[in-house]
Coordinates of N, CA and C in Angstrom, one line a residue:
M68 N 19.3 -11.8 -7.1 CA 18.2 -12.2 -6.1 C 17.1 -12.6 -7.1
A69 N 16.2 -13.7 -6.9 CA 14.6 -13.5 -7.3 C 13.8 -12.7 -6.1
S70 N 13.0 -11.9 -6.4 CA 11.9 -11.3 -5.5 C 11.0 -11.5 -4.8
F71 N 10.2 -10.9 -4.4 CA 9.5 -12.0 -4.1 C 8.0 -12.5 -4.6
Y72 N 7.6 -10.8 -5.7 CA 7.4 -11.0 -6.5 C 7.4 -12.0 -7.9
D73 N 8.7 -12.2 -8.2 CA 8.5 -12.8 -9.0 C 8.6 -14.6 -8.6
T74 N 9.1 -14.6 -7.5 CA 9.0 -16.6 -7.2 C 8.0 -16.7 -6.1
V75 N 7.0 -15.6 -6.2 CA 5.8 -16.1 -5.1 C 4.0 -16.0 -6.0
L76 N 4.1 -14.4 -6.3 CA 3.1 -13.5 -7.0 C 3.2 -13.7 -8.3
R77 N 4.0 -14.5 -8.4 CA 4.2 -14.6 -10.3 C 3.6 -16.2 -10.6
N78 N 3.6 -16.9 -9.6 CA 3.1 -18.4 -9.2 C 2.2 -18.8 -8.6
S79 N 1.5 -17.3 -8.9 CA 0.7 -17.7 -7.6 C -1.0 -17.7 -8.5
K80 N -2.0 -18.7 -8.2 CA -3.3 -18.4 -8.5 C -4.0 -17.5 -9.0
A81 N -3.5 -16.2 -7.9 CA -4.1 -14.8 -8.0 C -2.8 -13.9 -9.1
F82 N -2.4 -14.1 -9.7 CA -1.9 -13.3 -10.5 C -2.9 -12.7 -12.0
R83 N -3.1 -13.7 -12.2 CA -3.6 -12.9 -13.0 C -6.2 -13.1 -12.3
S84 N -6.3 -12.8 -11.6 CA -7.2 -13.0 -11.1 C -7.8 -11.6 -11.0
D85 N -9.9 -12.3 -11.4 CA -10.7 -10.9 -11.4 C -10.6 -11.2 -9.4
A86 N -10.5 -11.7 -8.7 CA -10.9 -12.0 -7.5 C -10.5 -11.0 -6.3
V87 N -10.9 -10.1 -5.6 CA -10.0 -10.2 -4.1 C -9.3 -10.7 -3.7
C88 N -8.6 -10.0 -2.9 CA -7.3 -11.4 -2.4 C -7.6 -10.4 -1.3
K89 N -7.7 -10.7 0.4 CA -7.1 -10.2 1.1 C -6.1 -11.0 1.9
D90 N -5.3 -11.9 1.2 CA -4.0 -13.0 1.3 C -3.1 -11.9 2.4
L91 N -2.6 -11.9 3.7 CA -1.5 -11.5 4.5 C -0.6 -12.4 3.3
N92 N -0.8 -13.4 3.2 CA 1.0 -14.7 2.2 C 1.0 -13.4 1.1
M93 N 0.5 -12.8 1.0 CA 0.3 -12.1 -0.6 C 1.3 -10.9 -1.0
L94 N 1.7 -10.9 0.1 CA 2.3 -9.6 0.5 C 3.4 -9.8 1.0
E95 N 4.8 -9.0 0.0 CA 6.4 -8.8 0.8 C 6.4 -9.5 2.1
P96 N 7.9 -10.2 2.8 CA 7.2 -10.2 4.3 C 7.9 -9.1 5.3
G97 N 8.1 -7.7 4.4 CA 8.5 -6.9 5.1 C 7.2 -6.0 5.2
T98 N 6.4 -6.1 4.1 CA 5.5 -5.3 4.4 C 3.9 -6.7 5.2
R99 N 4.1 -7.4 4.9 CA 3.1 -7.7 5.3 C 3.0 -7.7 7.2
A100 N 4.4 -8.1 7.5 CA 5.0 -7.5 9.4 C 4.4 -6.2 9.1
A101 N 4.8 -5.2 8.5 CA 4.5 -4.2 9.1 C 2.8 -3.6 8.6
V102 N 1.9 -4.1 8.2 CA 0.5 -4.0 8.0 C 0.1 -5.2 9.1
V103 N 0.6 -6.0 9.4 CA 0.3 -7.2 10.5 C 0.2 -6.1 12.5
A104 N 1.4 -5.6 12.3 CA 1.5 -4.6 13.2 C 0.5 -3.4 12.9
L105 N 0.6 -2.8 12.3 CA -0.8 -1.9 12.0 C -2.0 -2.5 12.8
M106 N -2.0 -3.3 12.5 CA -3.7 -3.9 12.5 C -4.2 -4.0 14.2
A107 N -2.5 -4.6 14.4 CA -2.7 -4.2 16.0 C -2.3 -3.2 17.1
D108 N -2.1 -2.7 16.3 CA -2.0 -1.2 17.3 C -3.4 -0.4 16.4
A109 N -4.2 -0.8 15.6 CA -5.2 -0.1 15.5 C -6.6 -0.7 16.9
K110 N -6.6 -2.6 16.7 CA -7.3 -3.0 17.8 C -6.8 -2.0 19.2
A111 N -5.9 -2.4 19.6 CA -5.5 -1.6 20.9 C -6.2 -1.3 21.1
A112 N -6.1 0.5 20.2 CA -6.4 1.5 20.1 C -8.1 1.2 20.1
G113 N -9.1 0.6 19.8 CA -10.3 0.3 20.1 C -11.3 0.7 18.5
I114 N -9.8 0.4 16.9 CA -10.4 1.6 15.8 C -10.7 -0.7 15.0
D115 N -11.9 -0.5 15.2 CA -12.4 -1.5 13.9 C -11.8 -1.4 12.4
L116 N -10.8 -1.7 12.1 CA -9.6 -2.1 10.9 C -9.9 -3.5 10.5
R117 N -10.3 -3.4 9.3 CA -10.4 -4.0 8.5 C -10.1 -4.7 7.0
L118 N -8.8 -5.3 6.7 CA -7.9 -5.8 5.7 C -9.3 -5.3 4.7
L119 N -9.3 -4.9 3.8 CA -10.1 -4.8 1.8 C -9.3 -5.6 1.3
E120 N -8.1 -5.1 1.0 CA -7.2 -6.2 -0.8 C -5.9 -5.9 0.2
T121 N -4.9 -7.4 -0.4 CA -4.0 -7.1 -0.9 C -3.1 -7.5 -2.0
Y122 N -3.2 -8.7 -2.5 CA -2.5 -8.8 -3.8 C -3.8 -7.8 -5.3
R123 N -3.3 -7.3 -5.5 CA -4.4 -6.8 -7.0 C -3.3 -6.9 -8.6
S124 N -4.6 -8.4 -8.9 CA -4.3 -8.6 -10.5 C -4.6 -7.3 -11.4
Q125 N -3.5 -7.5 -12.2 CA -3.5 -6.3 -13.4 C -5.2 -6.9 -14.0
T126 N -5.6 -7.9 -14.0 CA -7.0 -7.9 -14.6 C -7.8 -7.7 -13.9
R127 N -7.9 -7.6 -12.9 CA -8.8 -7.0 -11.5 C -8.2 -5.6 -12.1
Q128 N -7.1 -5.1 -11.8 CA -7.5 -3.5 -11.8 C -8.6 -3.1 -12.8
S129 N -8.1 -4.3 -14.1 CA -8.6 -3.1 -15.7 C -9.8 -3.6 -15.1
T130 N -10.7 -4.6 -14.5 CA -11.9 -4.6 -14.2 C -12.4 -3.5 -13.1
L131 N -11.8 -2.5 -12.3 CA -12.7 -2.2 -11.2 C -12.1 -0.3 -11.5
F132 N -11.2 -0.6 -13.5 CA -11.1 0.6 -13.6 C -12.4 1.4 -14.9
M133 N -13.1 -0.1 -15.5 CA -13.6 0.0 -16.7 C -15.1 0.3 -15.4
R134 N -15.1 -0.2 -14.3 CA -16.0 0.5 -13.2 C -15.9 1.5 -13.1
H135 N -15.3 2.0 -13.3 CA -14.4 3.8 -12.8 C -15.0 3.5 -11.3
A136 N -14.7 2.4 -11.3 CA -13.8 1.9 -9.2 C -12.1 2.2 -8.8
T137 N -11.4 2.7 -9.8 CA -10.2 3.3 -9.7 C -10.0 4.2 -10.5
Q138 N -9.2 5.3 -10.6 CA -8.4 6.0 -11.8 C -7.4 5.2 -12.5
L139 N -6.8 4.5 -12.4 CA -5.6 4.4 -12.8 C -6.1 3.2 -13.2
R140 N -5.6 3.2 -14.6 CA -5.7 1.8 -15.3 C -4.9 1.1 -15.6
T141 N -3.6 1.2 -14.9 CA -2.1 -0.1 -14.2 C -2.1 -0.8 -13.4
V142 N -1.8 -1.9 -12.7 CA -1.8 -1.9 -11.4 C -0.8 -1.6 -10.8
G143 N -1.2 -0.5 -9.5 CA 0.4 -0.5 -8.8 C 0.8 -1.0 -7.4
C144 N 1.3 -0.6 -6.6 CA 1.9 -1.0 -5.5 C 1.3 -2.2 -4.7
H145 N 0.2 -2.7 -5.6 CA -1.4 -4.0 -4.8 C -0.2 -4.7 -6.0
G146 N -0.1 -5.2 -6.9 CA 0.6 -5.9 -7.8 C 1.8 -6.1 -7.9
Y147 N 2.6 -5.7 -6.6 CA 3.9 -6.0 -6.3 C 3.7 -6.5 -5.0
G148 N 2.4 -6.7 -4.3 CA 2.8 -7.1 -2.9 C 3.4 -6.4 -1.7
V149 N 3.7 -5.2 -2.1 CA 3.8 -4.3 -1.6 C 2.6 -2.8 -0.5
A150 N 1.4 -3.4 -1.1 CA -0.1 -2.0 -0.4 C -0.7 -3.3 0.3
A151 N -1.7 -2.4 1.0 CA -2.7 -2.8 1.5 C -3.8 -1.4 1.1
D152 N -5.2 -2.0 1.8 CA -5.8 -1.3 1.5 C -6.8 -1.6 2.9
F153 N -6.8 -1.2 3.2 CA -8.5 -1.1 5.1 C -9.8 -0.1 4.9
G154 N -10.2 -0.6 5.7 CA -12.0 -0.7 5.7 C -11.5 0.0 7.5
V155 N -12.3 1.1 7.5 CA -12.6 1.2 9.0 C -14.0 1.4 9.0
F156 N -14.5 0.3 10.2 CA -15.9 0.1 10.8 C -15.8 1.1 12.1
V157 N -17.4 1.8 11.9 CA -17.4 1.9 13.1 C -19.3 1.7 14.0
R158 N -19.1 0.5 14.7 CA -20.5 0.3 14.8 C -21.0 -1.1 13.4
G159 N -19.4 -1.7 12.8 CA -20.4 -2.4 11.8 C -20.9 -1.8 10.5
V160 N -20.3 -0.8 10.2 CA -21.0 -0.3 8.9 C -19.8 0.0 8.8
Y161 N -18.9 0.0 7.3 CA -17.7 0.9 6.4 C -18.1 2.4 6.8
Q162 N -17.0 3.3 6.8 CA -16.9 4.7 6.9 C -15.9 4.7 5.4
G163 N -16.9 5.4 4.6 CA -16.3 6.0 3.5 C -15.6 7.4 3.4
N164 N -15.6 8.1 4.1 CA -15.3 9.4 4.2 C -13.8 9.1 4.5
A165 N -12.9 10.0 4.3 CA -11.3 10.2 5.4 C -11.6 10.3 6.6
K166 N -11.8 11.3 7.5 CA -11.9 11.2 8.1 C -11.6 10.1 9.5
P167 N -12.7 9.4 9.5 CA -12.4 8.3 10.7 C -10.6 7.2 9.7
Y168 N -10.1 7.8 9.1 CA -9.2 7.3 8.7 C -8.0 8.0 9.1
A169 N -7.6 9.4 9.5 CA -6.6 10.0 10.3 C -5.4 10.0 10.8
F170 N -6.1 8.4 11.5 CA -5.2 7.6 12.7 C -4.1 7.2 11.1
L171 N -4.3 6.9 10.7 CA -3.4 5.6 9.7 C -2.2 6.4 9.0
R172 N -2.4 7.9 9.0 CA -1.2 8.6 8.5 C -0.1 8.8 9.7
D173 N -0.5 8.3 10.9 CA 1.1 8.8 12.1 C 1.0 6.6 12.1
A174 N 0.0 6.3 12.3 CA 0.3 4.5 11.9 C 0.9 4.0 11.1
A175 N 0.4 4.2 9.6 CA 1.5 3.8 8.4 C 3.4 4.5 8.9
R176 N 3.3 5.6 9.4 CA 4.7 6.1 9.4 C 5.7 5.1 10.3
R177 N 5.1 5.1 11.7 CA 5.5 4.6 12.4 C 5.9 2.4 12.2
H178 N 5.6 3.0 11.4 CA 5.6 0.8 11.1 C 5.9 0.9 9.3
G179 N 7.5 2.0 9.5 CA 7.4 1.9 8.1 C 6.6 1.7 6.1
L180 N 6.0 2.1 6.7 CA 4.7 3.2 5.6 C 4.2 3.6 4.9
V181 N 4.0 4.3 3.7 CA 3.3 5.0 3.5 C 2.1 5.5 3.3
S182 N 0.9 6.4 3.8 CA 0.1 6.4 3.9 C -0.8 7.2 2.6
G183 N -1.8 6.7 2.3 CA -2.6 7.4 0.9 C -3.3 8.2 1.1
L184 N -3.4 9.1 2.0 CA -3.7 10.0 2.3 C -3.0 11.7 2.6
D185 N -1.8 11.2 2.8 CA -0.7 12.1 1.9 C 0.6 11.4 1.2
W186 N 0.8 10.0 1.3 CA 1.7 10.0 0.4 C 3.0 10.3 0.9
G187 N 3.3 10.5 2.0 CA 5.0 11.2 2.8 C 4.6 11.6 3.0
H188 N 4.2 13.0 2.3 CA 4.9 14.6 1.7 C 4.1 15.1 3.3
F189 N 4.7 16.2 3.1 CA 4.6 17.0 4.6 C 3.2 18.4 4.9
K190 N 3.0 18.3 3.9 CA 1.8 18.4 3.2 C 0.5 17.9 2.3
P191 N -0.3 17.6 3.4 CA -0.8 16.6 2.3 C -1.9 17.2 1.5
G192 N -2.3 17.0 0.5 CA -2.5 17.0 -0.5 C -3.0 16.4 -1.6
G193 N -4.1 17.4 -2.9 CA -4.0 15.7 -4.1 C -4.9 15.0 -4.0
F194 N -4.3 14.4 -4.8 CA -5.4 12.5 -4.7 C -5.0 12.0 -3.6
V195 N -6.5 11.5 -2.7 CA -6.1 11.4 -1.5 C -6.6 9.2 -1.6
D196 N -6.3 8.3 -1.0 CA -6.8 7.1 -1.2 C -6.5 6.7 0.5
A197 N -7.8 7.3 1.6 CA -7.0 7.4 3.0 C -6.6 5.9 3.7
G198 N -7.5 5.0 2.3 CA -7.9 3.0 3.3 C -6.3 2.3 3.1
H199 N -5.5 3.4 2.0 CA -4.4 2.4 1.2 C -2.7 2.6 2.1
V200 N -2.4 2.0 2.1 CA -1.1 2.1 2.6 C 0.2 1.0 1.6
Q201 N 1.4 1.7 1.6 CA 2.4 0.8 0.7 C 3.4 1.1 1.1
R202 N 4.2 0.1 0.8 CA 5.5 -0.1 1.6 C 7.0 0.6 0.4
V203 N 6.5 0.7 -0.7 CA 7.6 2.2 -1.8 C 7.0 3.5 -1.6
P204 N 8.2 4.4 -1.6 CA 7.6 5.8 -2.0 C 7.1 5.7 -3.1
V205 N 6.2 7.2 -3.9 CA 6.2 7.1 -5.3 C 6.9 7.0 -6.2
W206 N 8.1 7.9 -5.5 CA 9.4 8.8 -6.2 C 10.4 7.0 -6.9
R207 N 9.8 5.3 -5.4 CA 10.3 4.7 -6.3 C 9.5 4.0 -6.6
Q208 N 8.5 4.1 -7.0 CA 6.8 3.2 -7.7 C 7.8 3.3 -9.4
D209 N 8.1 4.1 -10.1 CA 8.7 3.6 -11.6 C 9.6 2.6 -11.8
A210 N 10.6 2.5 -11.1 CA 11.4 1.6 -11.0 C 11.5 0.4 -10.9
L211 N 10.2 0.5 -9.6 CA 9.5 -0.9 -9.2 C 8.7 -1.6 -10.1
F212 N 7.9 -0.6 -10.7 CA 7.4 -1.6 -11.7 C 8.1 -1.9 -13.1
G213 N 8.7 -1.4 -13.1 CA 9.6 -1.1 -14.6 C 10.8 -2.2 -14.2
G214 N 10.6 -2.7 -13.4 CA 11.5 -4.0 -13.5 C 13.4 -4.1 -12.0
Q215 N 13.0 -2.3 -11.6 CA 14.7 -2.2 -11.4 C 14.9 -2.1 -9.9
F216 N 13.7 -1.5 -9.1 CA 13.5 -2.3 -7.8 C 12.5 -2.7 -7.1
Y217 N 12.8 -3.8 -5.8 CA 12.3 -5.0 -5.2 C 12.5 -4.0 -4.1
P218 N 11.4 -3.9 -2.5 CA 12.3 -3.4 -1.4 C 12.4 -4.4 -0.6
P219 N 13.6 -5.0 0.0 CA 13.9 -5.9 0.5 C 13.3 -6.2 1.4
T220 N 13.1 -6.7 2.6 CA 12.7 -7.3 3.5 C 12.4 -6.0 5.0
T221 N 13.8 -5.4 4.9 CA 14.4 -4.5 5.8 C 13.7 -3.0 5.3
Y222 N 13.2 -3.3 4.2 CA 13.6 -1.7 3.8 C 12.5 -0.3 4.3
D223 N 13.2 0.6 4.2 CA 11.8 1.0 4.9 C 12.0 3.1 4.0
P224 N 11.0 3.0 3.2 CA 11.2 4.3 2.9 C 11.5 6.0 3.3
Y225 N 11.2 6.0 4.7 CA 11.3 7.0 5.1 C 13.5 7.2 4.9
A226 N 14.1 6.6 5.7 CA 15.6 6.2 5.5 C 15.8 6.6 4.1
D227 N 15.4 5.3 3.5 CA 15.6 5.8 1.7 C 15.4 7.1 1.5
S228 N 14.9 7.5 1.4 CA 14.2 8.5 1.3 C 15.2 9.9 2.1
I229 N 15.7 9.7 3.2 CA 16.7 10.5 3.1 C 18.0 10.3 2.8
K230 N 18.4 9.2 2.7 CA 19.8 9.3 2.1 C 20.0 9.3 0.4
Y231 N 19.2 9.1 0.5 CA 19.2 9.3 -1.0 C 18.6 10.9 -1.4
R232 N 18.4 11.9 -0.2 CA 17.2 13.2 -0.4 C 16.6 13.2 -0.8
H233 N 15.7 12.4 -0.5 CA 14.5 12.7 -1.9 C 13.5 13.4 -1.2
T234 N 12.7 14.5 -1.2 CA 12.1 14.5 -0.7 C 11.1 15.0 -0.9
D235 N 10.2 13.7 -1.7 CA 8.6 13.1 -1.4 C 8.1 12.5 -1.0
V236 N 9.1 11.8 0.5 CA 8.3 11.7 1.5 C 9.3 12.6 2.8
V237 N 8.7 12.7 3.7 CA 9.5 13.1 5.1 C 9.1 12.1 6.2
L238 N 9.8 12.3 7.4 CA 9.8 11.8 8.4 C 9.2 12.1 9.6
K239 N 9.2 13.4 9.2 CA 8.6 14.1 10.4 C 6.7 15.2 10.2
I240 N 5.7 14.8 10.9 CA 5.2 15.9 10.8 C 4.8 17.6 10.9

């Protein structure tokens, strides 16, 4: 069965575009539902959480890398429609440090997303991408990028990690 990546993303105008994409329709349906629910929760809690980017092409990733705006030369989960970046705004001002994003760690878990604050690990540490969420655990990324895995709409990275006894992602904090 063809994946969302094959049927939608590869056929999209955004596939090779250098433009920022904030289109929720460029997120795989399960990821889209989780992102929308997370945004609704933030709004209900009085948090001004804005979607900054959904899909990202390799063309855009290369440009960001050349500008030293990212450490990744090759596009990651954004290029597969399973990641989104958020910005927290306080009184209309974008917050660039990680502190205002602390709520995202638990909120992401509640919606079956992995937060860039801790990448699903029990103990935070290492590379932090505070406003980033994705629906694929780090241990599944190589398979995603290699075409051997694509999450179904009902995919849960935490249940998958427990099923395969993979300690990369933990359910409880």
